[in-house]
């Protein structure tokens, strides 16, 4: 089956080649390790058979293979590092692409937000806020005047109520002269009389008999006031 | 290794003449073959006299051996049921794959491993796959190729030819 060019590119083929080389080195190092182990086994067998020369030969061979193994692992390390670098670079490329996309997106969004438009919106907002403030001020003024009127009416109403109550008290029956006569000598009563007369100036024009009646009525009120 | 009790039953190693019995015997043998291959992680078998000495066909405890001709009959039946497949299209047919796991199952295992290892979009050699994923190191080269070819048809990977001119790796395609 042919290779689909849209899926596989030259970079992929290069990576595959590098990985193939790595696989070859891995296989080679495994083979060397097996041979090394074999030489060690031979050395042990020779020693058991008291063959020092054979053991020495085997150990020399082992050392040779050890050296080869070390070199192979060194090369493997290089290839692995190369593969890691390639892989990371590919990731970096993706990251850069992502950043580029993000930047383009921001620019598009900015194009939808021209400064003049933003300025206009801010001005409209400020005007709206000013209007609201004016409305608030006007409403506060109006309410204030209404409240004052109400308070004034309430005050007048209270005053009227007080006057009405006093008139009713004067008209009340139930006073007896004998009670009034008993209290007459008291000094505080004398002091109290002028203030009451002031509040009722018409009473002074009444005859003496009437004045006695007035005094009685005033005395009657004191306990109520107290 | 687990051994089914019928393995120690002498008639198990003698082809039965009664059709119903032979049918049951074949089924039991097929299960035993699948089990033996799974336990020994063997994906292919070569029919040759050496096989007569293996524990697959020979039970040393009861001194019984299944004849190769009978074994071949059983294998033919396995092929019909897609439990096995001859590696050669023409005679002589002596080597066959044993599907104790189907090609599809092997493929799914590989896909899962590639996903778990985060290999999306990367290149992987056949050697690398079998070295790092021991579960599938028992697949021989041809069988592995069959499995990967199935994955390619499903659009999961793309096979790649190496420097030697034959397929040696694949690219894992992103979903």
CSV table of N, CA, C and O in Angstrom, one decimal, chain B residues 65-130:
chain,number,residue,atom,x,y,z
B,65,UNK,N,-0.2,-40.3,23.0
B,65,UNK,CA,0.1,-39.3,22.1
B,65,UNK,C,-0.9,-39.2,21.0
B,65,UNK,O,-1.4,-40.3,20.5
B,66,UNK,N,-1.3,-38.0,20.6
B,66,UNK,CA,-2.2,-37.8,19.5
B,66,UNK,C,-1.5,-37.9,18.2
B,66,UNK,O,-0.5,-37.2,18.0
B,67,UNK,N,-2.0,-38.7,17.2
B,67,UNK,CA,-1.3,-38.8,15.9
B,67,UNK,C,-1.4,-37.5,15.2
B,67,UNK,O,-2.4,-36.8,15.3
B,68,UNK,N,-0.4,-37.2,14.4
B,68,UNK,CA,-0.3,-36.0,13.7
B,68,UNK,C,-1.5,-35.8,12.7
B,68,UNK,O,-2.0,-34.8,12.4
B,69,UNK,N,-1.9,-37.0,12.1
B,69,UNK,CA,-3.0,-36.9,11.1
B,69,UNK,C,-4.3,-36.4,11.8
B,69,UNK,O,-5.0,-35.7,11.2
B,70,UNK,N,-4.5,-36.9,13.0
B,70,UNK,CA,-5.7,-36.5,13.7
B,70,UNK,C,-5.6,-35.0,14.1
B,70,UNK,O,-6.6,-34.2,14.0
B,71,UNK,N,-4.4,-34.6,14.5
B,71,UNK,CA,-4.1,-33.3,14.9
B,71,UNK,C,-4.4,-32.3,13.7
B,71,UNK,O,-5.1,-31.3,13.9
B,72,UNK,N,-4.0,-32.7,12.5
B,72,UNK,CA,-4.3,-31.9,11.4
B,72,UNK,C,-5.7,-31.7,11.1
B,72,UNK,O,-6.2,-30.6,10.7
B,73,UNK,N,-6.5,-32.8,11.3
B,73,UNK,CA,-8.0,-32.7,11.1
B,73,UNK,C,-8.5,-31.7,12.1
B,73,UNK,O,-9.4,-30.9,11.7
B,74,UNK,N,-8.1,-31.7,13.3
B,74,UNK,CA,-8.6,-30.7,14.3
B,74,UNK,C,-8.2,-29.3,13.9
B,74,UNK,O,-9.0,-28.4,14.0
B,75,UNK,N,-7.0,-29.1,13.4
B,75,UNK,CA,-6.6,-27.8,12.9
B,75,UNK,C,-7.4,-27.3,11.8
B,75,UNK,O,-7.8,-26.1,11.7
B,76,UNK,N,-7.7,-28.2,10.8
B,76,UNK,CA,-8.5,-27.8,9.7
B,76,UNK,C,-9.9,-27.2,10.2
B,76,UNK,O,-10.4,-26.2,9.7
B,77,UNK,N,-10.4,-27.9,11.2
B,77,UNK,CA,-11.7,-27.4,11.8
B,77,UNK,C,-11.5,-26.0,12.4
B,77,UNK,O,-12.4,-25.2,12.3
B,78,UNK,N,-10.4,-25.9,13.1
B,78,UNK,CA,-10.1,-24.6,13.7
B,78,UNK,C,-10.0,-23.5,12.7
B,78,UNK,O,-10.5,-22.3,12.9
B,79,UNK,N,-9.4,-23.8,11.6
B,79,UNK,CA,-9.3,-22.8,10.5
B,79,UNK,C,-10.7,-22.4,10.0
B,79,UNK,O,-11.0,-21.2,9.8
B,80,UNK,N,-11.6,-23.4,9.9
B,80,UNK,CA,-12.9,-23.1,9.4
B,80,UNK,C,-13.6,-22.1,10.4
B,80,UNK,O,-14.5,-21.3,10.0
B,81,UNK,N,-13.3,-22.3,11.7
B,81,UNK,CA,-14.0,-21.5,12.7
B,81,UNK,C,-13.2,-20.2,13.0
B,81,UNK,O,-13.5,-19.5,14.0
B,82,UNK,N,-12.2,-19.9,12.2
B,82,UNK,CA,-11.4,-18.6,12.4
B,82,UNK,C,-10.6,-18.6,13.8
B,82,UNK,O,-10.3,-17.6,14.3
B,83,UNK,N,-10.4,-19.8,14.3
B,83,UNK,CA,-9.6,-19.9,15.5
B,83,UNK,C,-8.1,-20.1,15.1
B,83,UNK,O,-7.2,-20.1,16.0
B,84,UNK,N,-7.8,-20.3,13.8
B,84,UNK,CA,-6.5,-20.5,13.4
B,84,UNK,C,-6.4,-20.2,11.9
B,84,UNK,O,-7.4,-20.0,11.2
B,85,UNK,N,-5.2,-20.0,11.4
B,85,UNK,CA,-5.0,-19.7,10.0
B,85,UNK,C,-3.7,-20.2,9.5
B,85,UNK,O,-2.7,-20.1,10.1
B,86,UNK,N,-3.8,-20.9,8.3
B,86,UNK,CA,-2.5,-21.4,7.7
B,86,UNK,C,-1.7,-20.2,7.2
B,86,UNK,O,-2.2,-19.2,6.7
B,87,UNK,N,-0.4,-20.3,7.5
B,87,UNK,CA,0.5,-19.2,7.1
B,87,UNK,C,0.8,-19.2,5.6
B,87,UNK,O,1.2,-18.2,5.0
B,88,UNK,N,0.6,-20.3,4.9
B,88,UNK,CA,0.8,-20.4,3.5
B,88,UNK,C,-0.5,-20.7,2.8
B,88,UNK,O,-1.4,-21.4,3.3
B,89,UNK,N,-0.6,-20.1,1.6
B,89,UNK,CA,-1.9,-20.2,0.9
B,89,UNK,C,-1.9,-21.6,0.1
B,89,UNK,O,-3.0,-22.0,-0.3
B,90,UNK,N,-0.7,-22.1,-0.2
B,90,UNK,CA,-0.6,-23.3,-1.0
B,90,UNK,C,0.0,-24.4,-0.2
B,90,UNK,O,0.6,-24.2,0.8
B,91,UNK,N,-0.2,-25.7,-0.7
B,91,UNK,CA,0.4,-26.8,0.0
B,91,UNK,C,1.9,-26.9,-0.3
B,91,UNK,O,2.4,-26.4,-1.3
B,92,UNK,N,2.7,-27.4,0.6
B,92,UNK,CA,2.2,-28.1,1.8
B,92,UNK,C,1.9,-27.1,2.9
B,92,UNK,O,2.7,-26.1,3.1
B,93,UNK,N,0.8,-27.3,3.6
B,93,UNK,CA,0.5,-26.4,4.7
B,93,UNK,C,1.0,-27.1,6.0
B,93,UNK,O,0.4,-28.1,6.5
B,94,UNK,N,2.0,-26.5,6.6
B,94,UNK,CA,2.6,-27.1,7.8
B,94,UNK,C,2.6,-26.1,9.0
B,94,UNK,O,2.7,-26.6,10.2
B,95,UNK,N,2.5,-24.8,8.7
B,95,UNK,CA,2.6,-23.8,9.8
B,95,UNK,C,1.3,-23.1,9.9
B,95,UNK,O,0.7,-22.7,8.8
B,96,UNK,N,0.8,-22.9,11.1
B,96,UNK,CA,-0.5,-22.1,11.2
B,96,UNK,C,-0.4,-21.2,12.4
B,96,UNK,O,0.3,-21.5,13.4
B,97,UNK,N,-1.1,-20.1,12.3
B,97,UNK,CA,-1.3,-19.2,13.4
B,97,UNK,C,-2.4,-19.6,14.3
B,97,UNK,O,-3.4,-20.1,13.8
B,98,UNK,N,-2.2,-19.5,15.6
B,98,UNK,CA,-3.3,-19.8,16.6
B,98,UNK,C,-3.9,-18.6,17.2
B,98,UNK,O,-3.1,-17.8,17.7
B,99,UNK,N,-5.1,-18.4,17.0
B,99,UNK,CA,-5.8,-17.1,17.4
B,99,UNK,C,-6.4,-17.3,18.8
B,99,UNK,O,-7.6,-17.1,19.0
B,100,UNK,N,-5.5,-17.5,19.8
B,100,UNK,CA,-6.0,-17.4,21.2
B,100,UNK,C,-6.4,-16.0,21.5
B,100,UNK,O,-7.1,-15.8,22.5
B,101,UNK,N,-5.9,-15.1,20.7
B,101,UNK,CA,-6.4,-13.7,20.7
B,101,UNK,C,-6.6,-13.4,19.2
B,101,UNK,O,-5.8,-13.7,18.4
B,102,UNK,N,-7.8,-12.8,18.9
B,102,UNK,CA,-8.0,-12.5,17.5
B,102,UNK,C,-7.1,-11.3,17.0
B,102,UNK,O,-6.6,-10.5,17.9
B,103,UNK,N,-7.0,-11.1,15.7
B,103,UNK,CA,-6.2,-10.0,15.2
B,103,UNK,C,-6.8,-8.7,15.7
B,103,UNK,O,-6.0,-7.8,16.1
B,104,UNK,N,-8.1,-8.6,15.8
B,104,UNK,CA,-8.8,-7.4,16.3
B,104,UNK,C,-8.4,-7.2,17.7
B,104,UNK,O,-8.2,-6.0,18.1
B,105,UNK,N,-8.4,-8.2,18.5
B,105,UNK,CA,-8.1,-8.0,19.9
B,105,UNK,C,-6.6,-7.5,20.1
B,105,UNK,O,-6.4,-6.6,20.9
B,106,UNK,N,-5.7,-8.1,19.4
B,106,UNK,CA,-4.3,-7.7,19.4
B,106,UNK,C,-4.3,-6.2,19.1
B,106,UNK,O,-3.6,-5.4,19.7
B,107,UNK,N,-5.0,-5.8,18.0
B,107,UNK,CA,-5.0,-4.4,17.6
B,107,UNK,C,-5.5,-3.5,18.6
B,107,UNK,O,-4.9,-2.4,18.9
B,108,UNK,N,-6.6,-3.9,19.3
B,108,UNK,CA,-7.1,-3.0,20.4
B,108,UNK,C,-6.1,-2.9,21.5
B,108,UNK,O,-6.0,-1.8,22.1
B,109,UNK,N,-5.4,-4.0,21.8
B,109,UNK,CA,-4.4,-3.9,22.9
B,109,UNK,C,-3.3,-2.9,22.6
B,109,UNK,O,-2.9,-2.1,23.4
B,110,UNK,N,-2.9,-3.0,21.3
B,110,UNK,CA,-1.8,-2.0,20.9
B,110,UNK,C,-2.3,-0.6,20.9
B,110,UNK,O,-1.6,0.3,21.4
B,111,UNK,N,-3.5,-0.4,20.5
B,111,UNK,CA,-4.0,1.0,20.5
B,111,UNK,C,-4.1,1.5,21.9
B,111,UNK,O,-3.8,2.7,22.1
B,112,UNK,N,-4.6,0.7,22.8
B,112,UNK,CA,-4.7,1.2,24.2
B,112,UNK,C,-3.3,1.5,24.7
B,112,UNK,O,-3.2,2.5,25.4
B,113,UNK,N,-2.3,0.7,24.4
B,113,UNK,CA,-1.0,0.9,24.9
B,113,UNK,C,-0.4,2.2,24.4
B,113,UNK,O,0.1,3.1,25.1
B,114,UNK,N,-0.6,2.4,23.1
B,114,UNK,CA,-0.2,3.7,22.4
B,114,UNK,C,-0.8,4.9,23.1
B,114,UNK,O,-0.2,5.9,23.3
B,115,UNK,N,-2.1,4.8,23.4
B,115,UNK,CA,-2.8,5.9,24.0
B,115,UNK,C,-2.3,6.1,25.4
B,115,UNK,O,-2.1,7.3,25.8
B,116,UNK,N,-2.2,5.0,26.2
B,116,UNK,CA,-1.7,5.2,27.6
B,116,UNK,C,-0.3,5.8,27.6
B,116,UNK,O,0.0,6.5,28.6
B,117,UNK,N,0.5,5.5,26.6
B,117,UNK,CA,1.9,6.0,26.6
B,117,UNK,C,2.0,7.4,26.0
B,117,UNK,O,3.1,8.0,25.9
B,118,UNK,N,0.9,7.9,25.6
B,118,UNK,CA,0.9,9.3,25.0
B,118,UNK,C,1.6,9.4,23.7
B,118,UNK,O,2.3,10.3,23.4
B,119,UNK,N,1.4,8.4,22.8
B,119,UNK,CA,2.2,8.3,21.6
B,119,UNK,C,1.5,8.9,20.4
B,119,UNK,O,1.9,8.7,19.3
B,120,UNK,N,0.4,9.6,20.6
B,120,UNK,CA,-0.4,10.2,19.5
B,120,UNK,C,0.5,11.1,18.7
B,120,UNK,O,1.2,12.0,19.2
B,121,UNK,N,0.6,10.9,17.4
B,121,UNK,CA,1.3,11.8,16.5
B,121,UNK,C,2.8,11.4,16.4
B,121,UNK,O,3.5,12.1,15.7
B,122,UNK,N,3.2,10.4,17.0
B,122,UNK,CA,4.7,10.1,17.0
B,122,UNK,C,5.0,8.9,16.1
B,122,UNK,O,4.1,8.1,15.7
B,123,UNK,N,6.3,8.6,15.9
B,123,UNK,CA,6.8,7.5,15.1
B,123,UNK,C,7.2,6.4,16.0
B,123,UNK,O,7.8,6.6,17.1
B,124,UNK,N,6.9,5.2,15.6
B,124,UNK,CA,7.2,4.0,16.4
B,124,UNK,C,7.7,2.9,15.5
B,124,UNK,O,7.0,2.6,14.5
B,125,UNK,N,8.8,2.3,15.9
B,125,UNK,CA,9.3,1.1,15.1
B,125,UNK,C,8.7,-0.2,15.6
B,125,UNK,O,8.2,-0.2,16.8
B,126,UNK,N,8.6,-1.2,14.8
B,126,UNK,CA,8.1,-2.5,15.3
B,126,UNK,C,8.9,-3.0,16.5
B,126,UNK,O,8.3,-3.5,17.4
B,127,UNK,N,10.2,-2.9,16.3
B,127,UNK,CA,11.1,-3.3,17.4
B,127,UNK,C,10.8,-2.6,18.7
B,127,UNK,O,10.7,-3.2,19.8
B,128,UNK,N,10.6,-1.3,18.6
B,128,UNK,CA,10.4,-0.5,19.8
B,128,UNK,C,9.0,-0.9,20.4
B,128,UNK,O,9.0,-1.0,21.7
B,129,UNK,N,8.0,-1.1,19.6
B,129,UNK,CA,6.7,-1.5,20.1
B,129,UNK,C,6.8,-2.8,20.9
B,129,UNK,O,6.3,-2.9,22.1
B,130,UNK,N,7.5,-3.8,20.4
B,130,UNK,CA,7.6,-5.1,21.1
B,130,UNK,C,8.6,-5.1,22.2
B,130,UNK,O,8.5,-5.9,23.1
